[in-house]
XYZ file of C-alpha atoms in Angstrom:
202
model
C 27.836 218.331 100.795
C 31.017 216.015 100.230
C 34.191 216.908 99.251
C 36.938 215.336 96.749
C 40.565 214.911 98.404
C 43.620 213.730 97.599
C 46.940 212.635 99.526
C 50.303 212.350 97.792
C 53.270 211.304 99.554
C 56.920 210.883 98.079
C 59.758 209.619 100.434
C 61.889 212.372 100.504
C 62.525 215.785 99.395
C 64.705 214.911 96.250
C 61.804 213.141 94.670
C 59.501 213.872 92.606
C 55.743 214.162 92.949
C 55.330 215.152 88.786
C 53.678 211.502 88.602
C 51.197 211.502 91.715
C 49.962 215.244 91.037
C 49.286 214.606 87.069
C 47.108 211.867 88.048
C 45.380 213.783 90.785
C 44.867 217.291 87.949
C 43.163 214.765 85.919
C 40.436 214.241 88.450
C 39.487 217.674 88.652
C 40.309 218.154 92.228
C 40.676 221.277 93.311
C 44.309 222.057 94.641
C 43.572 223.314 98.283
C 42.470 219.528 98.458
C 45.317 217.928 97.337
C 47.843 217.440 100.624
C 51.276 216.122 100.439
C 54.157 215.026 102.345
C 57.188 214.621 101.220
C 58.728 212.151 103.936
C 58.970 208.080 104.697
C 55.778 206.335 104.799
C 57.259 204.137 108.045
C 54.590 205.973 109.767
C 51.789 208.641 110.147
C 53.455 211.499 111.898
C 53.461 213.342 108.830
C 51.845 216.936 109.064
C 50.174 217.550 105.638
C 48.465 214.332 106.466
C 47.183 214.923 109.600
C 45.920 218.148 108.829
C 43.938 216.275 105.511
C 42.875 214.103 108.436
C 41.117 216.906 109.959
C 38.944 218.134 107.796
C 37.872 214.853 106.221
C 34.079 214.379 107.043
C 31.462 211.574 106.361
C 30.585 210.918 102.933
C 34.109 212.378 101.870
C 35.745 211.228 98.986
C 39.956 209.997 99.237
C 42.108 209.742 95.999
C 45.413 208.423 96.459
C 47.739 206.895 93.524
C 48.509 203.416 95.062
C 48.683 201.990 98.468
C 52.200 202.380 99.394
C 51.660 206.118 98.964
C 49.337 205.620 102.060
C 51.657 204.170 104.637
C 54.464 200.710 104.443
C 53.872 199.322 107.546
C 51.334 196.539 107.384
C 49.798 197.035 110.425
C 49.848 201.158 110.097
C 48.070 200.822 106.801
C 45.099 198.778 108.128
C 44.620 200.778 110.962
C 44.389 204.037 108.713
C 42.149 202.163 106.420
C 39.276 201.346 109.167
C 40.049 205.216 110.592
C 39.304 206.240 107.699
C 36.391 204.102 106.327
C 34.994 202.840 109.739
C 35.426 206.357 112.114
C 35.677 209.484 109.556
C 33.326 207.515 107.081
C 34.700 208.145 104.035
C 35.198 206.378 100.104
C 38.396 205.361 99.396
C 40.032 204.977 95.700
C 43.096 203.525 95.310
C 43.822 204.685 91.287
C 46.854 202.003 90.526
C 44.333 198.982 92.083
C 40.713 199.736 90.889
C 39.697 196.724 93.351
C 40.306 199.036 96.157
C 37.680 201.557 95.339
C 35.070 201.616 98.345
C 32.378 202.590 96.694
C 31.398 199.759 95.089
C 30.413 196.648 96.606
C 29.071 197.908 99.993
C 27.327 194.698 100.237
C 28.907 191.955 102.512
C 30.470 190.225 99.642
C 31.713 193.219 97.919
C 33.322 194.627 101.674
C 35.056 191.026 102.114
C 36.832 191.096 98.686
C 37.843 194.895 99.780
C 39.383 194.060 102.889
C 41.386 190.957 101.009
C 42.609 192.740 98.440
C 43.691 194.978 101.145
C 45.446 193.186 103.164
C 47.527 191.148 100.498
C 48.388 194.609 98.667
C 49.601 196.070 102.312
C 51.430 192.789 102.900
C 53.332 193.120 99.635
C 54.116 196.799 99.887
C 55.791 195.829 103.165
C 57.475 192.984 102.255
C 58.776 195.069 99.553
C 60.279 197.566 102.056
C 62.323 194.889 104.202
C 63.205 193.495 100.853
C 64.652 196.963 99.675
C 66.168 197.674 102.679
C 68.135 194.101 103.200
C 69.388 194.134 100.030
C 70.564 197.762 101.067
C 72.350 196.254 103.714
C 73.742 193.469 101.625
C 74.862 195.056 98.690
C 77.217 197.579 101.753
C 78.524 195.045 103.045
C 79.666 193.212 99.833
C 81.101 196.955 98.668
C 83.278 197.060 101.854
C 84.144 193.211 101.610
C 85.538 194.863 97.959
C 87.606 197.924 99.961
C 84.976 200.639 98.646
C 84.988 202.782 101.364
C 82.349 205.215 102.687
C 81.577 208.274 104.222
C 83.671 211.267 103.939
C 87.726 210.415 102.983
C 89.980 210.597 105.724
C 92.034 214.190 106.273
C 95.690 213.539 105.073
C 98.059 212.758 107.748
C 100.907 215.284 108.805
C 104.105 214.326 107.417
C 105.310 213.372 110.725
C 102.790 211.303 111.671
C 104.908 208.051 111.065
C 108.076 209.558 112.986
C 105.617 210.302 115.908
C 104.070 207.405 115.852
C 107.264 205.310 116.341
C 108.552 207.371 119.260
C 105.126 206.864 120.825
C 104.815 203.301 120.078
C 108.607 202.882 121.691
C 107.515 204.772 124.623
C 109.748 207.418 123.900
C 106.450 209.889 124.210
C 103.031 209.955 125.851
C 100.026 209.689 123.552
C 98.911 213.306 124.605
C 102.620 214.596 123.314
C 102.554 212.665 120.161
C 98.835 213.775 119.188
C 100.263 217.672 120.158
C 102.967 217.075 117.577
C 101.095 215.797 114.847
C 98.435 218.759 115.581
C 95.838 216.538 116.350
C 93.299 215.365 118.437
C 94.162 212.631 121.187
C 91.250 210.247 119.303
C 92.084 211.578 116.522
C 95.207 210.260 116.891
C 94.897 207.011 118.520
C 92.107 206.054 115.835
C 94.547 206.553 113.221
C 97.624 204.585 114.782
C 95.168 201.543 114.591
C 94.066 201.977 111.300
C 98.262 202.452 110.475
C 98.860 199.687 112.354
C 96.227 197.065 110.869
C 97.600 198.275 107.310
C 100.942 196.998 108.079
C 99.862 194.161 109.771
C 98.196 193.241 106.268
């Protein structure tokens, strides 16, 4: 006899899976077959999936709310869809993309259109990660070309930390005595005499 699952996966712990699980209630599937993970989908070390993995068996039946809740990585995705379709033998229904639903069109014709629409929809949600994450990276690096600063503030220096530094920068002290002084550490200290020293440079 085959069995319903269904695999929801949200990126990290802070989201929510409220959407994904409503969708899955409405399907009737019992909830000792519904496995998440709540972790990136960059690849398929994810435990709640593996252990779904397990127990699927031929003739099984796989819910999941759209593709990008299976996996990002192009390659990763298509190699979990022929484990899954080709090795375990299992239907696949993909509820956002009712294209991707496996068990219709086992014919030749109806397989080929599958395994298009598959590929392009994998493509995309890839494409869409890189996307994400370069304009990540951009929109940093035009924050700090603005002064925003990140991570954790700097700890206030000691109020003789300009005094110090002048008698060290003169030579009057070692580095080891001046970072003593100031109660610091020595890179502690030496990282903040360049920062000082770039700001009056400006």
């Amino acid at each position: 006899m085959s069995n319903i699952y269904a695999y929801i996966r949200v990126s990290s712990k802070e989201q929510n899976e409220d959407r994904q699980m409503i969708a899955m209630k409405k399907l009737c599937i019992q909830r000792k077959n519904i496995f998440m993970d709540k972790q990136s989908g960059k690849n398929f070390e994810r435990p709640q999936y593996q252990k779904m993995l397990h127990k699927l068996k031929k003739d099984d039946l796989l819910y999941i709310k759209s593709i990008d809740r299976l996996g990002r990585n192009y390659e990763e995705i298509l190699e979990q869809w022929r484990i899954l379709t080709k090795q375990k033998g299992i239907d696949i229904v993909v509820l956002d993309m009712p294209l991707l639903d496996t068990r219709r069109g086992k014919d030749l014709m109806g397989t080929f259109l599958s395994d298009i629409v598959l590929q392009i929809l994998s493509f995309v949600a890839e494409n869409e990660r890189i996307t994400i994450r370069q304009r990540q990276a951009e929109g940093i690096a035009a924050a700090k070309a603005k002064g925003v600063q990140f991570g954790r503030p700097p700890y206030p220096l000691p109020e003789n930390f300009y005094q110090v530094y002048q008698q060290w920068k003169a030579g009057e002290i070692t580095g080891l005595a001046a970072a003593k002084q100031c109660h610091m550490p020595m890179s502690s200290f030496r990282y903040r005499a360049k920062i000082y020293e770039k700001t009056k440079v400006q």
